[in-house]
Coordinates of C-alpha atoms and ligand atoms in Angstrom, one line a residue:
M277 CA 17.1 -99.5 26.1
P278 CA 20.2 -100.6 28.1
A279 CA 19.8 -103.9 30.0
K280 CA 19.1 -103.6 33.7
R281 CA 22.6 -103.9 35.3
T282 CA 21.3 -105.7 38.4
S283 CA 19.8 -108.5 36.3
N284 CA 23.3 -110.2 36.2
K285 CA 23.6 -110.1 39.9
I286 CA 23.4 -113.7 41.3
D287 CA 22.3 -114.7 44.7
L288 CA 23.1 -117.8 46.7
S289 CA 20.0 -119.8 45.6
G290 CA 20.7 -118.7 42.0
L291 CA 24.2 -119.9 42.4
I292 CA 23.2 -123.3 43.6
D293 CA 20.6 -123.6 40.8
R294 CA 23.2 -122.7 38.1
Y295 CA 26.3 -124.3 39.5
G296 CA 25.2 -126.9 42.0
S297 CA 26.8 -129.9 40.2
E298 CA 30.2 -130.7 38.8
D299 CA 28.9 -130.9 35.3
K300 CA 27.4 -127.4 35.5
C301 CA 30.5 -125.9 36.9
S302 CA 32.7 -127.6 34.3
A303 CA 30.5 -126.4 31.5
Y304 CA 30.7 -122.8 32.8
L305 CA 34.5 -122.9 33.3
E306 CA 34.8 -124.3 29.7
G307 CA 33.1 -121.2 28.3
L308 CA 35.3 -118.9 30.4
R309 CA 38.5 -120.7 29.5
W310 CA 37.8 -121.3 25.8
P311 CA 35.3 -118.7 24.7
E312 CA 36.2 -119.5 21.1
G313 CA 35.9 -123.2 21.5
V314 CA 37.9 -125.9 23.3
R315 CA 41.6 -126.3 22.3
C316 CA 44.1 -128.9 23.3
P317 CA 46.4 -127.4 26.0
R318 CA 49.3 -129.5 24.6
C319 CA 49.2 -129.1 20.8
D320 CA 46.6 -126.3 20.5
S321 CA 44.5 -128.4 18.1
D322 CA 40.7 -127.9 18.0
K323 CA 40.0 -131.3 16.7
L324 CA 38.7 -133.0 19.8
S325 CA 36.3 -135.6 20.9
R326 CA 34.3 -135.3 24.1
I327 CA 34.4 -138.1 26.6
V328 CA 31.1 -137.2 28.2
K329 CA 31.1 -139.9 30.9
R330 CA 34.4 -138.6 32.4
G331 CA 33.9 -135.0 31.6
Q332 CA 37.0 -135.0 29.5
F333 CA 38.3 -134.2 26.0
D334 CA 40.4 -136.5 23.8
C335 CA 42.7 -134.6 21.4
D336 CA 42.4 -136.2 17.9
S337 CA 45.9 -134.9 17.0
C338 CA 48.1 -135.8 20.0
R339 CA 45.7 -138.1 21.9
Y340 CA 46.1 -136.1 25.0
Q341 CA 43.1 -136.5 27.4
F342 CA 42.3 -133.6 29.6
S343 CA 39.5 -131.9 31.5
V344 CA 38.7 -128.2 31.7
K345 CA 40.7 -128.1 35.0
V346 CA 44.0 -129.2 33.5
G347 CA 46.9 -126.8 34.2
T348 CA 44.7 -124.6 36.4
I349 CA 44.5 -124.2 40.1
F350 CA 41.4 -126.4 40.1
H351 CA 43.4 -129.4 38.9
D352 CA 45.6 -130.0 41.9
S353 CA 42.8 -129.7 44.3
K354 CA 40.7 -132.6 45.4
L355 CA 38.0 -130.1 46.1
K356 CA 34.9 -130.3 44.1
L357 CA 34.3 -127.4 41.6
S358 CA 31.0 -126.6 43.3
K359 CA 32.9 -125.9 46.5
W360 CA 35.3 -123.7 44.7
F361 CA 32.4 -121.8 43.1
L362 CA 30.6 -121.4 46.5
A363 CA 33.8 -120.2 48.2
T364 CA 34.5 -117.7 45.4
F365 CA 30.9 -116.5 45.7
M366 CA 31.1 -116.1 49.4
I367 CA 34.4 -114.2 49.3
C368 CA 33.1 -111.9 46.5
E369 CA 29.9 -111.2 48.4
A370 CA 31.3 -110.7 51.9
K371 CA 31.7 -106.9 52.0
K372 CA 33.5 -107.1 55.3
G373 CA 35.5 -110.2 54.5
I374 CA 35.0 -113.7 55.7
S375 CA 37.1 -115.9 58.0
A376 CA 38.5 -119.3 57.1
N377 CA 36.4 -120.7 59.9
Q378 CA 33.2 -119.3 58.7
L379 CA 34.0 -120.5 55.1
G380 CA 34.9 -123.9 56.4
R381 CA 31.7 -124.3 58.3
T382 CA 29.6 -123.2 55.4
L383 CA 31.3 -125.5 52.8
G384 CA 31.7 -128.4 55.2
V385 CA 35.5 -128.6 54.7
S386 CA 38.4 -128.6 57.1
Y387 CA 39.8 -125.4 58.5
K388 CA 43.0 -126.1 56.6
T389 CA 41.2 -126.4 53.3
A390 CA 39.2 -123.3 53.9
W391 CA 42.3 -121.4 54.8
Y392 CA 43.9 -122.5 51.5
L393 CA 40.8 -121.5 49.6
C394 CA 40.7 -118.1 51.2
H395 CA 44.4 -117.5 50.2
R396 CA 44.0 -118.7 46.7
I397 CA 40.9 -116.8 45.9
R398 CA 42.3 -113.7 47.5
A399 CA 45.5 -114.0 45.4
A400 CA 43.4 -114.1 42.3
M401 CA 41.6 -110.9 43.3
K402 CA 44.2 -108.5 42.1
D403 CA 44.0 -105.8 39.5
A404 CA 46.2 -107.1 36.6
A405 CA 47.3 -103.7 35.3
P406 CA 46.2 -100.9 37.5
E407 CA 45.9 -97.5 35.8
P408 CA 47.4 -94.4 37.3
L409 CA 44.9 -92.4 39.3
R410 CA 43.6 -89.1 37.8
G411 CA 41.4 -86.2 38.6
T412 CA 41.1 -85.5 42.4
I413 CA 42.9 -87.9 44.6
E414 CA 42.8 -88.3 48.4
I415 CA 45.9 -89.7 50.1
D416 CA 46.2 -90.9 53.7
E417 CA 47.9 -93.5 55.9
T418 CA 46.6 -95.7 58.7
L419 CA 48.0 -98.2 61.2
V420 CA 46.9 -101.8 61.0
G421 CA 47.6 -104.6 63.5
G422 CA 46.5 -106.3 66.6
K423 CA 46.7 -105.1 70.2
V424 CA 49.4 -106.6 72.4
R425 CA 48.4 -107.6 75.9
G426 CA 49.9 -105.3 78.5
K427 CA 50.6 -102.5 76.0
G428 CA 48.6 -99.4 75.6
K429 CA 47.0 -98.0 72.5
G430 CA 50.1 -96.1 71.5
Y431 CA 52.2 -99.3 71.2
R432 CA 53.2 -99.5 67.6
S433 CA 55.8 -102.1 67.0
N434 CA 53.4 -104.8 66.0
K435 CA 51.5 -102.5 63.6
S436 CA 52.0 -102.1 59.9
I437 CA 51.6 -98.8 58.1
V438 CA 49.2 -98.8 55.2
I439 CA 49.1 -95.9 52.8
G440 CA 46.3 -95.4 50.3
A441 CA 45.3 -93.2 47.5
V442 CA 41.8 -93.0 46.1
E443 CA 40.5 -91.2 43.0
R444 CA 37.2 -89.4 43.9
G445 CA 34.5 -91.6 42.4
G446 CA 37.2 -94.1 41.2
D447 CA 39.7 -96.7 42.3
V448 CA 41.8 -97.1 45.4
R449 CA 45.5 -98.2 45.6
L450 CA 46.8 -99.5 48.9
K451 CA 50.3 -100.5 50.0
V452 CA 52.2 -101.4 53.1
I453 CA 55.1 -99.0 53.7
K454 CA 58.1 -99.4 56.0
R455 CA 58.0 -95.9 57.5
Q456 CA 55.8 -92.9 57.7
N457 CA 58.3 -90.6 56.1
K458 CA 58.6 -88.4 53.1
R459 CA 60.6 -90.9 51.0
H460 CA 58.2 -93.8 51.4
M461 CA 55.0 -91.8 51.2
Q462 CA 56.0 -89.8 48.2
T463 CA 57.4 -92.7 46.3
F464 CA 54.1 -94.4 46.8
V465 CA 52.1 -91.4 45.6
R466 CA 54.3 -91.1 42.4
S467 CA 53.9 -94.8 41.7
V468 CA 50.1 -94.7 41.7
V469 CA 49.1 -91.2 40.6
H470 CA 49.2 -89.9 37.0
E471 CA 51.6 -87.1 36.5
D472 CA 48.7 -84.9 35.1
A473 CA 46.4 -85.6 38.0
E474 CA 44.6 -82.3 38.9
R475 CA 44.4 -82.2 42.7
L476 CA 45.9 -84.1 45.6
M477 CA 44.2 -83.9 49.0
T478 CA 46.0 -84.9 52.2
D479 CA 46.2 -83.9 55.8
E480 CA 48.8 -81.5 57.1
A481 CA 51.5 -84.2 57.5
Y482 CA 54.9 -82.8 56.8
A483 CA 55.9 -85.8 54.7
Y484 CA 53.4 -84.7 52.0
V485 CA 54.9 -81.3 51.6
G486 CA 56.1 -80.9 48.0
I487 CA 54.0 -83.6 46.3
G488 CA 52.2 -81.1 44.1
D489 CA 53.7 -79.6 41.0
A490 CA 52.9 -77.1 38.2
N491 CA 49.9 -79.0 36.9
T492 CA 48.9 -80.8 40.1
T493 CA 47.8 -78.8 43.1
H494 CA 48.3 -80.1 46.6
E495 CA 45.6 -79.1 49.1
T496 CA 45.5 -80.0 52.8
V497 CA 43.0 -80.1 55.6
H498 CA 44.4 -79.4 59.1
H499 CA 43.2 -82.5 61.1
K500 CA 45.2 -81.5 64.2
A501 CA 43.3 -78.3 64.3
E502 CA 40.0 -80.2 64.0
E503 CA 39.5 -79.1 60.4
W504 CA 38.1 -82.0 58.4
V505 CA 36.4 -80.4 55.5
R506 CA 37.0 -77.1 53.8
A507 CA 34.7 -76.6 50.7
D508 CA 35.5 -79.7 48.7
V509 CA 38.9 -80.2 50.3
H510 CA 38.7 -83.3 52.5
T511 CA 39.9 -86.9 52.7
N512 CA 36.5 -88.5 53.5
Q513 CA 36.6 -91.1 50.7
I514 CA 39.9 -92.6 51.8
E515 CA 38.7 -92.5 55.5
G516 CA 35.8 -94.6 54.2
V517 CA 38.3 -97.1 52.8
W518 CA 40.0 -97.2 56.2
S519 CA 36.8 -98.0 58.1
L520 CA 36.0 -100.7 55.5
L521 CA 39.5 -102.2 56.0
K522 CA 39.3 -102.1 59.8
R523 CA 35.8 -103.5 60.0
S524 CA 37.0 -106.4 57.8
I525 CA 40.0 -107.0 60.0
V526 CA 38.1 -106.9 63.2
G527 CA 35.2 -109.0 61.9
S528 CA 37.0 -111.7 60.1
Y529 CA 40.7 -111.6 60.3
H530 CA 41.7 -111.9 63.9
Q531 CA 44.9 -113.5 62.9
L532 CA 45.9 -111.4 60.0
S533 CA 49.7 -111.7 59.9
A534 CA 52.0 -109.0 58.5
K535 CA 53.1 -111.5 55.8
H536 CA 49.6 -111.8 54.4
L537 CA 48.6 -108.1 54.8
P538 CA 49.7 -107.2 51.2
A539 CA 47.5 -109.9 49.7
Y540 CA 44.7 -108.8 52.0
L541 CA 45.0 -105.2 50.9
D542 CA 44.8 -106.5 47.3
E543 CA 41.5 -108.2 48.1
V544 CA 40.1 -105.1 49.8
S545 CA 41.1 -102.8 46.9
F546 CA 40.0 -105.2 44.3
K547 CA 36.5 -105.4 45.9
Y548 CA 36.4 -101.7 46.3
N549 CA 37.4 -101.1 42.7
N550 CA 34.8 -103.6 41.6
R551 CA 32.0 -102.3 43.8
D552 CA 29.8 -101.7 40.8
N553 CA 30.9 -104.7 38.8
V554 CA 28.0 -107.1 38.5
F555 CA 30.3 -109.6 36.9
L556 CA 32.7 -109.8 39.9
F557 CA 32.0 -113.5 40.5
R558 CA 32.6 -114.4 36.9
D559 CA 35.7 -112.2 36.7
T560 CA 37.2 -113.8 39.8
L561 CA 36.7 -117.2 38.3
I562 CA 38.5 -116.1 35.2
A563 CA 41.3 -114.8 37.3
L564 CA 41.4 -118.1 39.2
L565 CA 41.6 -120.0 35.9
A566 CA 44.6 -117.9 34.9
S567 CA 46.3 -117.9 38.3
E568 CA 49.4 -119.9 38.9
T569 CA 49.0 -123.0 40.9
M570 CA 50.7 -122.7 44.3
P571 CA 50.9 -125.8 46.6
Y572 CA 49.7 -125.5 50.1
Q573 CA 53.2 -126.0 51.5
E574 CA 54.4 -122.9 49.8
L575 CA 51.6 -120.8 51.2
I576 CA 52.4 -121.8 54.8
R577 CA 56.1 -121.2 54.4
E578 CA 55.9 -118.7 57.2
K579 CA 56.5 -121.7 59.4
V580 CA 53.0 -122.3 60.5
S581 CA 53.1 -125.7 62.0
D582 CA 50.0 -127.9 62.2
S583 CA 49.8 -127.2 65.9
T584 CA 49.8 -123.4 65.3
L585 CA 47.0 -123.9 62.7
A586 CA 45.1 -125.9 65.3
R587 CA 45.5 -123.2 67.9
R588 CA 44.4 -120.5 65.4
K589 CA 41.4 -122.5 64.6
R590 CA 40.4 -122.8 68.3
K591 CA 41.1 -119.2 68.9
A592 CA 39.1 -118.1 65.9
K593 CA 36.2 -120.1 67.2
D594 CA 36.5 -118.6 70.6
P595 CA 38.2 -115.2 70.4
T596 CA 38.3 -114.9 74.1
R597 CA 40.8 -117.7 74.6
Ligands
LIG878 ZN1 46.6 -132.2 21.3

C-alpha cells in the first residue's frame, strides 16, 4: 500500500520539535548536502573527523576545518539556522505570500534582516529546468502594479504587464513583458509551450491570432461579448492564477517594485507548481544550499537608502500613511 502522502506534511509545532536547535538544523542540512556522506569541500576527501563541540569537520587529508554551512548562503549570515528554517517554512506555507514585516515580527529579527531573508528564499524558489507545457494550455495577460494617487483606474504607466500560460492540471509559467503586442506575447508562448501541445486557449485578443499550427489548435472565448466558457473552452485556470497573484500582492507586498516582480513571479509559480509537493520545505532548503551567495548590498542596488527602507517599514506597518 502506498504511504499516505500527507504524512510528510510538517506543521509549525512539528517544525520546532524537529529543527528547534542549531544542532538539529545542522544535522538535517548535512543529510541534504551530503546524502552519500560528508566530503571535504576543498579536496573532496571523505576522511574526516568530527569536532562535535564546534559542530565542525576536520579534513584528515588537507586539514581544512569546515561546517555544513561553508560555501552556502547560510555561511555569510549571522542568522541562526533555526531562523532560516522557520523563515523558509513560513514562506513555503503562506499561500498568499508573507510580508517582510510579518516575517520580522514572527522571527524577532529586524525589518532589514527579514527583507533579506524574503528575497533570498524567494530567489531559491525557482524551477531549475522548466519543461515545455503540453496538452491543453490556457494563456492570458494581466496588469500588476499599485494605484497612483490622483489617477483613475485606467492609469497604466506604473503597471507591469504579466503574461502567463498554464497547462490544465499542470504547471504555470509567468513572465513580465514590455508590451501587450503580438511579438512579445507570441514569443513568450513559443518559449514555454511544447511544439506538439494539443490545444491553446485564449481570449479574443488580436495579438494571439496565428499562435496555433497544424498540430496545435487555437481556440478562443470572446470575453468582450461576455462569453467566458464554451464547452471546455475557457481560461478559468489561468484566471485562478491571477486571483492568487493579486491577493498575494494586496495582502503582503504593498511595496512590490517592478525590479523585484520577476523574482516574485518565480515564487508564485514555484508554489503553484509545487502545490501537491509535500516535500516543498525540504526542496526549498536544498535549493537554498545550492543557491549562490548574494550580499545584502547587491540586493538593494536599486538605490534603496536606509531612510527609504525605514519609510517602507513604517508604511507597511500602517498602510494608511
Ligand atoms: Zn580536505
